Short mmCIF file of C-alpha atoms and ligand atoms in Angstrom, two decimals:
data_model
loop_
_atom_site.label_atom_id
_atom_site.label_comp_id
_atom_site.label_asym_id
_atom_site.label_seq_id
_atom_site.Cartn_x
_atom_site.Cartn_y
_atom_site.Cartn_z
CA MET U 1 0.10 -0.21 0.17
CA ASN U 2 1.59 3.58 -0.90
CA PHE U 3 0.65 6.66 0.73
CA GLU U 4 0.87 10.14 -0.82
CA LEU U 5 0.34 13.11 1.11
CA THR U 6 -0.62 16.32 -0.44
CA VAL U 7 -1.31 19.91 0.58
CA LEU U 8 -4.24 20.06 -1.69
CA PRO U 9 -7.97 20.24 -0.48
CA VAL U 10 -9.42 16.46 -0.58
CA ALA U 11 -11.90 17.56 -3.47
CA ASP U 12 -8.86 18.50 -5.78
CA ILE U 13 -7.07 15.38 -5.86
CA SER U 14 -7.75 12.20 -7.57
CA GLY U 15 -8.29 8.54 -6.04
CA GLU U 16 -11.03 6.59 -7.52
CA LEU U 17 -13.34 6.90 -4.27
CA GLU U 18 -13.32 9.00 -1.42
CA VAL U 19 -13.40 7.85 2.30
CA ILE U 20 -15.25 10.12 4.59
CA ILE U 21 -14.82 9.54 8.47
CA VAL U 22 -18.10 10.87 9.89
CA VAL U 23 -17.01 11.98 13.73
CA ASP U 24 -19.18 11.82 16.48
CA THR U 25 -22.31 11.62 14.25
CA ASN U 26 -21.68 15.04 13.12
CA LEU U 27 -23.10 14.95 9.53
CA LYS U 28 -23.38 18.63 9.70
CA HIS U 29 -19.23 18.72 9.11
CA ARG U 30 -18.33 20.39 5.50
CA PHE U 31 -16.67 16.82 4.61
CA VAL U 32 -20.05 15.11 4.39
CA GLN U 33 -21.59 16.22 1.07
CA ASP U 34 -24.62 13.43 1.12
CA LYS U 35 -26.54 13.98 4.19
CA LYS U 36 -30.01 13.32 2.70
CA LEU U 37 -28.77 10.30 1.09
CA LEU U 38 -27.07 8.73 3.90
CA LYS U 39 -30.12 9.54 5.97
CA LYS U 40 -32.25 7.78 3.37
CA ALA U 41 -29.79 4.68 3.62
CA GLY U 42 -30.24 4.65 7.39
CA PHE U 43 -26.69 5.35 8.18
CA SER U 44 -26.47 6.62 11.62
CA CYS U 45 -22.94 7.02 11.60
CA GLY U 46 -21.91 5.16 14.73
CA GLN U 47 -18.77 3.60 15.43
CA ASP U 48 -18.08 0.45 13.11
CA GLU U 49 -20.87 1.72 10.55
CA THR U 50 -20.29 2.26 6.94
CA CYS U 51 -22.41 3.40 3.84
CA LEU U 52 -20.97 2.95 0.67
CA LEU U 53 -22.63 5.36 -2.17
CA ILE U 54 -21.44 3.34 -5.11
CA GLU U 55 -22.78 5.86 -7.73
CA LYS U 56 -21.02 8.70 -5.96
CA ASN U 57 -17.61 6.78 -5.41
CA ARG U 58 -17.91 7.96 -1.74
CA LEU U 59 -17.53 5.80 1.45
CA TYR U 60 -18.69 7.07 4.92
CA VAL U 61 -17.42 5.60 7.93
CA GLY U 62 -18.60 6.21 11.26
CA ALA U 63 -15.89 7.15 14.63
CA GLY U 64 -17.18 7.64 17.93
CA SER U 65 -14.62 10.43 18.39
CA LEU U 66 -11.15 11.66 17.03
CA LYS U 67 -9.36 9.51 19.59
CA SER U 68 -6.64 7.32 17.82
CA THR U 69 -8.52 4.19 18.78
CA ASP U 70 -11.67 4.98 17.21
CA ILE U 71 -10.23 6.40 13.90
CA ARG U 72 -7.99 3.61 13.50
CA ARG U 73 -10.92 1.36 14.04
CA ALA U 74 -12.86 3.50 11.23
CA ALA U 75 -9.93 3.14 8.89
CA ALA U 76 -9.76 -0.39 9.38
CA ASN U 77 -13.57 -0.66 8.65
CA ALA U 78 -13.28 1.46 5.37
CA LEU U 79 -10.73 -1.12 3.94
CA LYS U 80 -12.67 -4.12 4.97
CA ALA U 81 -15.95 -2.57 3.52
CA LEU U 82 -13.87 -2.23 -0.12
CA LYS U 83 -12.97 -5.72 -0.07
CA GLY U 84 -14.40 -7.53 -3.23
CA THR U 85 -14.65 -4.03 -4.83
CA LYS U 86 -12.68 -3.01 -7.79
CA TYR U 87 -11.31 0.26 -6.48
CA LYS U 88 -7.69 0.62 -6.44
CA SER U 89 -7.15 3.91 -5.17
CA ILE U 90 -8.59 5.90 -2.43
CA LYS U 91 -8.31 9.35 -0.85
CA VAL U 92 -8.94 10.84 2.36
CA ALA U 93 -8.63 13.96 4.45
CA THR U 94 -6.03 13.91 7.40
CA TYR U 95 -7.40 13.38 10.52
CA THR U 96 -5.87 14.61 13.87
CA ASN U 97 -6.86 15.59 17.15
CA LYS U 98 -6.03 19.12 17.89
CA GLY U 99 -2.88 18.95 15.60
CA CYS U 100 -1.37 15.92 17.19
CA THR U 101 -0.25 13.32 14.82
CA TYR U 102 -1.08 10.44 16.63
CA THR U 103 -4.54 10.06 14.98
CA LEU U 104 -3.10 10.52 11.64
CA ARG U 105 -0.57 7.53 12.55
CA ALA U 106 -3.61 5.18 13.85
CA MET U 107 -5.68 6.13 10.72
CA ILE U 108 -2.53 4.90 8.37
CA GLU U 109 -2.31 1.47 10.91
CA GLY U 110 -6.13 1.41 10.47
CA PHE U 111 -5.82 1.23 6.57
CA ILE U 112 -3.22 -1.64 6.41
CA LEU U 113 -4.43 -3.58 9.43
CA GLY U 114 -8.03 -3.73 8.34
CA GLY U 115 -7.02 -4.25 4.60
CA TYR U 116 -5.00 -7.31 5.67
CA SER U 117 -6.41 -10.86 4.69
CA PHE U 118 -4.68 -14.22 4.80
CA GLU U 119 -4.98 -16.03 1.65
CA THR U 120 -2.18 -18.42 0.92
CA TYR U 121 -4.54 -21.52 1.10
CA LYS U 122 -7.30 -20.21 -0.81
CA SER U 123 -7.59 -20.94 -4.67
CA LYS U 124 -9.26 -18.10 -5.63
CA LYS U 125 -8.11 -14.95 -3.95
CA ASN U 126 -10.23 -11.96 -2.78
CA LYS U 127 -7.58 -9.63 -1.61
CA SER U 128 -7.99 -5.84 -1.08
CA ARG U 129 -6.98 -4.11 -4.60
CA ILE U 130 -6.39 -0.94 -3.00
CA LYS U 131 -2.70 -0.09 -3.60
CA GLU U 132 -2.94 3.87 -3.42
CA ILE U 133 -4.07 6.19 -0.70
CA SER U 134 -3.94 9.73 -1.09
CA VAL U 135 -4.26 11.87 2.12
CA SER U 136 -4.84 15.68 2.12
CA LEU U 137 -3.42 17.66 4.49
CA GLU U 138 -6.87 19.22 4.81
CA GLU U 139 -7.58 18.84 8.33
CA TYR U 140 -10.92 17.32 9.94
CA SER U 141 -10.40 20.00 12.78
CA GLU U 142 -9.12 22.64 10.29
CA LEU U 143 -5.57 23.09 11.83
CA THR U 144 -3.01 23.33 9.36
CA LEU U 145 -0.17 20.18 10.01
CA ASP U 146 3.60 20.39 9.06
CA ILE U 147 3.88 18.19 5.96
CA GLU U 148 7.24 16.74 7.25
CA LYS U 149 5.62 15.70 10.73
CA ALA U 150 2.77 14.23 8.91
CA ALA U 151 5.36 12.52 6.83
CA GLU U 152 7.49 11.06 9.25
CA GLN U 153 4.19 9.74 10.97
CA VAL U 154 2.89 7.91 8.09
CA HIS U 155 6.31 6.53 7.47
CA LYS U 156 6.17 4.97 11.14
CA ALA U 157 2.64 3.55 10.97
CA GLN U 158 3.49 1.90 7.65
CA ILE U 159 6.51 0.07 9.33
CA ILE U 160 4.60 -0.76 12.50
CA ALA U 161 1.77 -2.00 10.79
CA ASP U 162 3.57 -3.80 8.10
CA ALA U 163 5.25 -5.60 10.91
CA THR U 164 2.13 -6.45 12.43
CA ASN U 165 0.97 -8.04 9.25
CA PHE U 166 4.04 -9.78 9.30
CA THR U 167 3.55 -11.36 12.42
CA ARG U 168 -0.10 -12.27 11.51
CA ASP U 169 1.28 -14.06 8.22
CA ILE U 170 3.70 -16.43 10.51
CA VAL U 171 0.92 -17.10 13.00
CA ASN U 172 -1.57 -17.73 10.39
CA THR U 173 0.59 -20.04 8.53
CA THR U 174 -0.10 -23.93 9.00
CA PRO U 175 1.71 -26.19 11.25
CA ASP U 176 2.85 -28.53 8.71
CA ASP U 177 4.04 -25.32 6.82
CA CYS U 178 5.77 -23.71 9.73
CA TYR U 179 7.68 -25.83 12.00
CA PRO U 180 10.55 -24.76 14.11
CA ASP U 181 13.00 -24.54 11.24
CA VAL U 182 10.88 -22.86 9.05
CA MET U 183 10.37 -20.15 11.61
CA ALA U 184 14.19 -19.76 12.13
CA SER U 185 14.44 -19.42 8.49
CA ILE U 186 11.56 -16.86 8.38
CA ALA U 187 13.68 -14.90 10.85
CA GLU U 188 17.25 -15.28 9.10
CA GLY U 189 15.42 -14.02 6.01
CA MET U 190 14.16 -10.93 7.96
CA ALA U 191 17.19 -10.45 9.42
CA GLU U 192 18.88 -10.35 6.26
CA ASP U 193 16.31 -7.84 5.00
CA VAL U 194 16.44 -5.16 7.41
CA GLY U 195 19.91 -5.40 8.60
CA LEU U 196 20.06 -7.39 12.09
CA GLU U 197 22.18 -10.09 13.32
CA CYS U 198 20.78 -13.45 13.42
CA THR U 199 21.76 -16.54 15.24
CA VAL U 200 20.01 -20.13 15.37
CA LEU U 201 20.75 -22.72 18.04
CA LYS U 202 19.84 -25.98 16.93
CA PRO U 203 20.14 -29.32 19.12
CA LYS U 204 23.35 -29.65 19.57
CA GLN U 205 24.08 -26.62 20.85
CA LEU U 206 20.96 -26.58 22.94
CA ARG U 207 22.35 -29.57 24.63
CA ARG U 208 25.57 -27.80 25.39
CA GLU U 209 23.51 -24.77 26.64
CA LYS U 210 21.74 -27.52 29.01
CA MET U 211 18.47 -26.56 27.84
CA GLU U 212 17.07 -29.96 28.73
CA THR U 213 13.41 -28.36 29.40
CA LEU U 214 12.88 -27.20 26.12
CA LEU U 215 14.33 -30.24 24.83
CA ALA U 216 11.89 -32.47 26.51
CA VAL U 217 9.14 -30.95 25.23
CA ALA U 218 10.31 -30.87 21.57
CA ARG U 219 11.26 -34.76 21.98
CA ALA U 220 8.37 -36.34 20.52
CA SER U 221 7.80 -33.88 17.27
CA ARG U 222 9.54 -35.28 14.13
CA HIS U 223 10.89 -31.49 13.77
CA ASN U 224 13.95 -30.15 15.92
CA PRO U 225 13.51 -27.32 18.02
CA ARG U 226 15.39 -23.97 17.51
CA VAL U 227 16.00 -21.08 19.42
CA ILE U 228 16.41 -17.94 17.60
CA HIS U 229 18.47 -14.87 18.50
CA LEU U 230 17.93 -11.66 16.73
CA THR U 231 20.01 -8.39 17.40
CA HIS U 232 19.75 -4.84 16.82
CA LYS U 233 22.56 -2.99 18.24
CA PRO U 234 23.09 0.51 16.96
CA LYS U 235 26.26 2.56 17.86
CA ASN U 236 25.72 4.64 21.37
CA ALA U 237 22.79 2.69 22.21
CA LYS U 238 21.07 4.14 25.19
CA HIS U 239 19.17 0.91 26.62
CA LYS U 240 19.23 -2.81 26.11
CA ILE U 241 16.15 -4.45 26.01
CA THR U 242 15.28 -8.16 25.77
CA LEU U 243 12.53 -9.86 24.04
CA VAL U 244 11.54 -13.56 24.81
CA GLY U 245 8.69 -15.23 22.45
CA LYS U 246 7.15 -18.64 23.02
CA GLY U 247 7.11 -20.13 19.86
CA LEU U 248 5.29 -23.15 20.05
CA THR U 249 4.45 -24.10 16.37
CA TYR U 250 1.72 -26.62 17.78
CA ASP U 251 0.64 -27.42 20.88
CA SER U 252 -1.30 -30.68 20.69
CA GLY U 253 -0.96 -30.52 24.81
CA GLY U 254 1.44 -33.71 24.30
CA LEU U 255 0.61 -36.79 26.34
CA SER U 256 -2.12 -34.52 28.37
CA LEU U 257 -3.58 -34.55 24.97
CA LYS U 258 -5.79 -31.28 24.54
CA PRO U 259 -9.76 -32.30 24.04
CA ALA U 260 -10.46 -31.90 19.88
CA ASP U 261 -12.24 -28.82 20.36
CA TYR U 262 -9.12 -27.06 21.93
CA MET U 263 -6.82 -28.13 19.67
CA VAL U 264 -8.07 -26.07 16.73
CA THR U 265 -6.05 -22.81 16.51
CA MET U 266 -3.04 -24.14 18.40
CA LYS U 267 -1.01 -23.18 15.46
CA SER U 268 -1.60 -19.64 17.08
CA ASP U 269 0.62 -20.99 19.84
CA LYS U 270 3.65 -19.36 18.11
CA SER U 271 2.28 -15.86 18.53
CA GLY U 272 4.50 -14.87 21.40
CA GLY U 273 7.74 -15.77 19.05
CA SER U 274 6.18 -14.29 16.14
CA ALA U 275 5.64 -11.19 17.77
CA VAL U 276 9.18 -10.82 18.61
CA LEU U 277 10.14 -11.59 14.94
CA GLY U 278 7.56 -8.72 14.19
CA ILE U 279 9.07 -6.22 16.67
CA MET U 280 12.45 -6.87 15.79
CA LYS U 281 11.61 -5.94 12.14
CA ALA U 282 10.17 -2.77 13.30
CA VAL U 283 12.75 -1.82 15.65
CA ALA U 284 15.30 -2.34 12.58
CA GLU U 285 13.23 -0.26 10.45
CA LEU U 286 12.59 2.43 12.72
CA ASP U 287 16.55 2.13 13.54
CA LEU U 288 15.65 3.00 17.45
CA PRO U 289 18.63 4.12 19.07
CA ILE U 290 18.36 1.25 21.79
CA GLU U 291 19.88 -1.96 21.86
CA VAL U 292 17.45 -4.99 21.52
CA HIS U 293 17.83 -8.51 21.77
CA GLY U 294 14.99 -11.00 20.41
CA PHE U 295 14.79 -14.53 21.47
CA VAL U 296 12.28 -17.19 20.41
CA GLY U 297 11.98 -20.69 21.48
CA ALA U 298 10.48 -22.54 18.52
CA VAL U 299 9.39 -26.07 19.43
CA GLU U 300 6.34 -28.66 18.58
CA ASN U 301 4.48 -30.40 21.36
CA MET U 302 3.41 -33.60 20.07
CA ILE U 303 2.77 -36.99 21.52
CA GLY U 304 5.03 -40.38 20.78
CA GLY U 305 6.81 -43.01 22.41
CA ASP U 306 9.40 -40.55 23.11
CA ALA U 307 7.24 -37.89 24.30
CA TYR U 308 7.94 -36.45 28.15
CA LYS U 309 5.61 -37.47 30.60
CA PRO U 310 3.65 -36.34 33.55
CA ASP U 311 5.68 -37.60 36.55
CA ASP U 312 8.80 -36.68 34.69
CA VAL U 313 11.36 -34.52 36.50
CA LEU U 314 13.29 -32.06 34.46
CA VAL U 315 16.47 -29.88 35.11
CA ALA U 316 16.01 -26.62 33.72
CA LYS U 317 19.28 -24.63 32.57
CA ASN U 318 19.42 -22.81 36.02
CA GLY U 319 19.48 -26.16 37.78
CA LYS U 320 16.01 -25.75 38.99
CA THR U 321 14.32 -28.75 38.92
CA ILE U 322 10.74 -29.07 37.72
CA GLU U 323 8.15 -31.67 38.47
CA ILE U 324 5.92 -32.28 35.27
CA ARG U 325 2.19 -33.27 36.37
CA ASN U 326 0.66 -31.82 32.81
CA THR U 327 2.58 -31.74 29.34
CA ASP U 328 -0.05 -29.08 28.18
CA ALA U 329 1.77 -26.71 30.52
CA GLU U 330 4.63 -26.77 28.09
CA GLY U 331 5.06 -22.95 27.08
CA ARG U 332 6.23 -22.27 30.67
CA LEU U 333 9.15 -24.89 30.25
CA VAL U 334 10.23 -23.69 27.00
CA LEU U 335 9.98 -20.29 28.62
CA ALA U 336 12.06 -21.14 31.64
CA ASP U 337 14.95 -22.38 29.68
CA VAL U 338 14.88 -19.51 27.03
CA LEU U 339 14.78 -17.10 30.01
CA CYS U 340 17.70 -18.22 31.45
CA TYR U 341 19.63 -18.31 28.18
CA ALA U 342 18.73 -14.83 27.30
CA GLN U 343 19.86 -13.73 30.73
CA GLN U 344 23.27 -15.50 30.16
CA GLU U 345 23.70 -13.97 26.96
CA VAL U 346 22.41 -10.23 27.68
CA LYS U 347 22.51 -8.09 30.83
CA ALA U 348 19.34 -6.06 30.08
CA ASP U 349 17.69 -3.18 31.44
CA TYR U 350 14.27 -4.66 30.70
CA ILE U 351 13.04 -7.98 29.95
CA PHE U 352 9.69 -8.35 28.30
CA ASP U 353 8.36 -12.11 27.32
CA PHE U 354 5.26 -12.61 25.16
CA ALA U 355 3.39 -16.00 25.10
CA THR U 356 -0.07 -17.51 24.48
CA LEU U 357 0.38 -19.38 27.76
CA THR U 358 -2.44 -19.83 29.44
CA GLY U 359 -6.23 -20.41 28.86
CA ALA U 360 -6.96 -18.75 32.25
CA SER U 361 -5.74 -15.40 31.21
CA VAL U 362 -8.92 -15.51 28.55
CA VAL U 363 -10.98 -16.62 31.07
CA ALA U 364 -9.86 -13.76 33.49
CA VAL U 365 -9.60 -10.73 30.96
CA GLY U 366 -11.40 -12.02 27.98
CA HIS U 367 -10.50 -12.34 24.31
CA TYR U 368 -9.61 -8.67 23.56
CA THR U 369 -7.06 -8.27 26.33
CA SER U 370 -3.23 -9.12 27.21
CA SER U 371 -2.31 -9.88 31.04
CA ILE U 372 0.81 -7.98 32.39
CA MET U 373 2.66 -9.56 35.15
CA GLY U 374 5.77 -9.34 36.96
CA ASN U 375 7.29 -8.06 40.26
CA ASN U 376 7.61 -4.37 39.46
CA LYS U 377 4.58 -2.37 39.41
CA GLU U 378 5.97 0.49 37.61
CA ILE U 379 6.78 -1.57 34.44
CA GLN U 380 3.51 -3.37 34.45
CA ASN U 381 1.94 -0.07 34.32
CA LEU U 382 4.37 1.25 31.69
CA VAL U 383 3.42 -1.51 29.67
CA VAL U 384 -0.50 -1.43 30.01
CA ARG U 385 -0.13 2.46 29.52
CA GLU U 386 1.88 2.03 26.29
CA ALA U 387 -0.27 -0.86 25.03
CA GLN U 388 -3.41 1.49 25.34
CA ASN U 389 -1.42 4.16 23.52
CA ALA U 390 -0.67 1.79 20.82
CA GLY U 391 -4.25 0.70 20.62
CA GLU U 392 -3.94 -2.75 22.21
CA LEU U 393 -6.03 -3.57 25.43
CA ALA U 394 -3.98 -4.86 28.34
CA THR U 395 -4.40 -4.79 31.84
CA ALA U 396 -2.23 -5.53 35.06
CA LEU U 397 -2.38 -8.97 36.99
CA ASP U 398 -0.59 -8.95 40.40
CA PHE U 399 1.15 -11.77 41.94
CA ASN U 400 0.93 -12.83 45.36
CA ASP U 401 2.41 -15.25 48.07
CA TYR U 402 -0.70 -17.52 48.43
CA LEU U 403 -0.72 -18.41 44.92
CA LYS U 404 2.89 -18.59 44.72
CA LYS U 405 2.61 -21.71 47.28
CA THR U 406 0.27 -23.68 44.80
CA ILE U 407 3.17 -24.47 42.55
CA LYS U 408 5.29 -26.25 45.27
CA SER U 409 6.20 -29.55 44.55
CA GLU U 410 6.91 -32.49 46.92
CA ILE U 411 9.65 -33.93 44.98
CA ALA U 412 11.06 -31.43 43.16
CA ASP U 413 11.98 -27.19 43.21
CA VAL U 414 8.67 -26.36 41.54
CA CYS U 415 5.76 -27.87 39.84
CA ASN U 416 4.56 -27.30 36.15
CA ILE U 417 0.98 -26.64 37.13
CA SER U 418 -0.68 -25.19 40.07
CA ASN U 419 -2.38 -27.16 42.76
CA THR U 420 -5.60 -25.10 42.09
CA ARG U 421 -7.57 -24.56 38.87
CA TYR U 422 -7.97 -20.72 40.07
CA GLY U 423 -5.65 -18.02 39.09
CA GLY U 424 -3.73 -19.81 36.50
CA ALA U 425 -2.49 -16.82 34.56
CA ILE U 426 -0.77 -15.57 37.68
CA THR U 427 0.43 -19.11 38.91
CA ALA U 428 2.27 -19.58 35.27
CA GLY U 429 3.47 -16.07 35.51
CA GLN U 430 5.08 -16.88 38.93
CA PHE U 431 6.53 -20.02 37.46
CA LEU U 432 8.47 -17.88 35.18
CA SER U 433 9.40 -15.74 38.03
CA GLU U 434 11.49 -18.58 39.19
CA PHE U 435 13.85 -18.46 36.33
CA ILE U 436 14.25 -15.17 36.38
CA ASP U 437 17.74 -14.33 38.08
CA LYS U 438 18.29 -11.61 40.81
CA LYS U 439 19.89 -8.99 38.40
CA HIS U 440 16.55 -8.88 36.34
CA ILE U 441 13.87 -9.79 38.75
CA ASP U 442 12.32 -6.28 39.07
CA ARG U 443 13.36 -5.35 35.18
CA TRP U 444 11.08 -8.06 33.88
CA ALA U 445 7.39 -8.09 32.76
CA HIS U 446 5.23 -11.12 31.39
CA ILE U 447 2.90 -10.70 28.90
CA ASP U 448 0.10 -13.09 28.19
CA ILE U 449 -1.31 -12.79 24.90
CA ALA U 450 -3.49 -15.79 24.98
CA GLY U 451 -6.74 -13.71 24.46
CA PRO U 452 -6.13 -11.29 21.76
CA ALA U 453 -3.33 -13.42 19.57
CA PHE U 454 -5.96 -15.32 17.61
CA VAL U 455 -9.14 -13.83 16.46
CA GLU U 456 -12.26 -16.01 15.83
CA HIS U 457 -14.56 -13.37 15.89
CA PRO U 458 -13.34 -10.31 13.80
CA TRP U 459 -13.28 -7.25 16.28
CA GLY U 460 -11.61 -3.60 15.99
CA GLU U 461 -8.57 -3.46 13.34
CA ASN U 462 -8.50 -7.25 13.50
CA PRO U 463 -9.76 -9.66 10.80
CA HIS U 464 -10.30 -13.23 11.34
CA GLY U 465 -7.02 -15.22 12.11
CA ALA U 466 -3.69 -13.71 14.01
CA SER U 467 -3.93 -10.24 15.23
CA GLY U 468 -0.15 -9.63 15.66
CA ALA U 469 -0.83 -8.80 19.64
CA GLY U 470 1.81 -7.54 21.17
CA VAL U 471 3.86 -5.81 18.26
CA ARG U 472 2.22 -2.34 18.41
CA MET U 473 2.32 -2.60 22.49
CA ILE U 474 5.94 -3.30 22.46
CA VAL U 475 7.09 -1.01 19.69
CA LYS U 476 5.30 1.88 21.29
CA LEU U 477 7.21 1.45 24.37
CA LEU U 478 10.46 0.99 22.99
CA GLU U 479 9.83 4.30 20.92
CA LYS U 480 9.39 5.60 24.37
CA LEU U 481 12.53 4.41 25.83
CA ALA U 482 14.50 5.50 22.99
CA GLN U 483 13.18 9.07 23.54
CA GLU U 484 13.87 9.00 27.14
CA LYS U 485 17.50 9.87 28.53
CA GLU U 486 18.13 7.70 31.32
CA ILE U 487 16.30 4.64 33.09
CA HIS U 488 14.83 5.13 36.13
CA GLN U 489 15.16 1.64 37.79
CA LYS U 490 13.64 0.89 40.87
CA GLY U 491 15.18 -1.41 43.58
N1 BES D 1 -1.00 -22.73 24.79
C1 BES D 1 -1.65 -23.02 25.89
C2 BES D 1 -2.49 -21.81 26.26
C3 BES D 1 -3.79 -21.48 25.41
C4 BES D 1 -4.91 -21.48 25.68
C5 BES D 1 -3.49 -20.35 24.25
C6 BES D 1 -6.06 -21.10 24.86
C7 BES D 1 -4.28 -19.91 23.75
C8 BES D 1 -5.76 -20.01 23.73
C9 BES D 1 -0.92 -23.53 26.90
O1 BES D 1 0.17 -24.38 26.54
C10 BES D 1 -1.75 -24.59 27.90
O2 BES D 1 -2.32 -25.50 27.05
N2 BES D 1 -2.26 -24.29 29.15
C11 BES D 1 -2.88 -24.96 29.87
C12 BES D 1 -2.49 -24.91 31.26
C13 BES D 1 -2.91 -25.72 32.12
C14 BES D 1 -2.42 -27.17 31.58
C15 BES D 1 -2.28 -25.49 33.63
C16 BES D 1 -4.21 -24.34 29.69
O3 BES D 1 -4.55 -22.93 29.87
O4 BES D 1 -5.27 -24.87 29.90
ZN1 ZN D 2 -0.23 -26.43 26.21
ZN1 ZN D 3 0.84 -23.54 24.47
#
């Protein structure tokens, strides 16, 4: 999708169709030229409503307000409404909120995210044909915008939304086509394209690194595991940030096999790792002045004579022993080793891990929201705030000592499941905290994206399938860290 910015009014620029975003049901605004027709069509211009006047080549879309979230959704709805039409180019006026360019950025993101569809396995493609979008700097709220400032926001929005779609593509790919070695090749190809360093660890090196819990989860699969390490290391970088992602290319549950209905969509168990790949792509393209390391544990959890078992005791990379009582709680085992490895390789100012870790997170906060955990309230709050600024929903879940006791084991240092079915997102997070060393313990946040990572019923700017959850959230946070002069660490 190409975007062209112009100072000309929207009426004077070319574009096969004009998109008009109607804000707060204000049909009296000068952008609205078809008030009578719209009323006749029953268009009440609410958020998520669209009205295509095909003879006029105008598409009206409703937005609740000029806030970024509403404009992003409206722009996404515009592209969704045009799917299947023959339009190749559209034009639209700038939308900013009191001259603030965030809303313009959200509009561009909305167009790219809403225009996404995954059609690799369809014989007949029905992709959005829109390739050219002309944006007039004629503004909804009649402010004038600096063209350079606007162009910069458009460029950033493109990078971030394209990175989100890159993540969506990986997650949507079927487990037979995207197994650990393929995920590693995708990482290597992307790294080469954008100028990142990339190292891939294969079983021999994983054994040398004593990543026995990760290897145990991978054992019954015909696909060998991989650990991917991507590095963005600009000169004079201000901060060091580590990202770790769960990349279960398929989660059958292992011997604690998932029931049939719950196994479907488990190709999306690689969403955390795929988000890390998307974030690293965006970080490189934005050339953020911070050092960022992305680690992915790419593994397939299967059944077979060689499978790891409930009753096994595994030894993690940091020497802690883990009693296995359920092989479906495999993500935390993979992350345990990758977190240890990441901390050994990089002493970071912040560590963020991303995982579709628990169904309990979905039960607790719903399908739209990520759960943010950790030992440092400030970092949890930082992630929640930047997620919201980026258009993602996130909420903090707090650890407590009572739940911590529920993952004690009679025979090992820790058990891979809790002795209670309640609070499962938190107990999984507390399990991970066993693998965070002293130096990093209050520099770490765990992000459970099990709810929003995979979309069965489209919502907001997310069509069916992978949403790319985590990408916008953390790129926004990294942009903020890149702007900061110093890190204010607690403890
Ligand atoms: N990958 C699943 C979690 C999940 C569930 C992600 C639904 C997305 C949607 C994870 O590996 C898992 O199976 N967790 C178990 C943990 C349990 C055995 C303690 C779960 O949530 O049921
Ligand atoms: Zn599982
Ligand atoms: Zn899983």
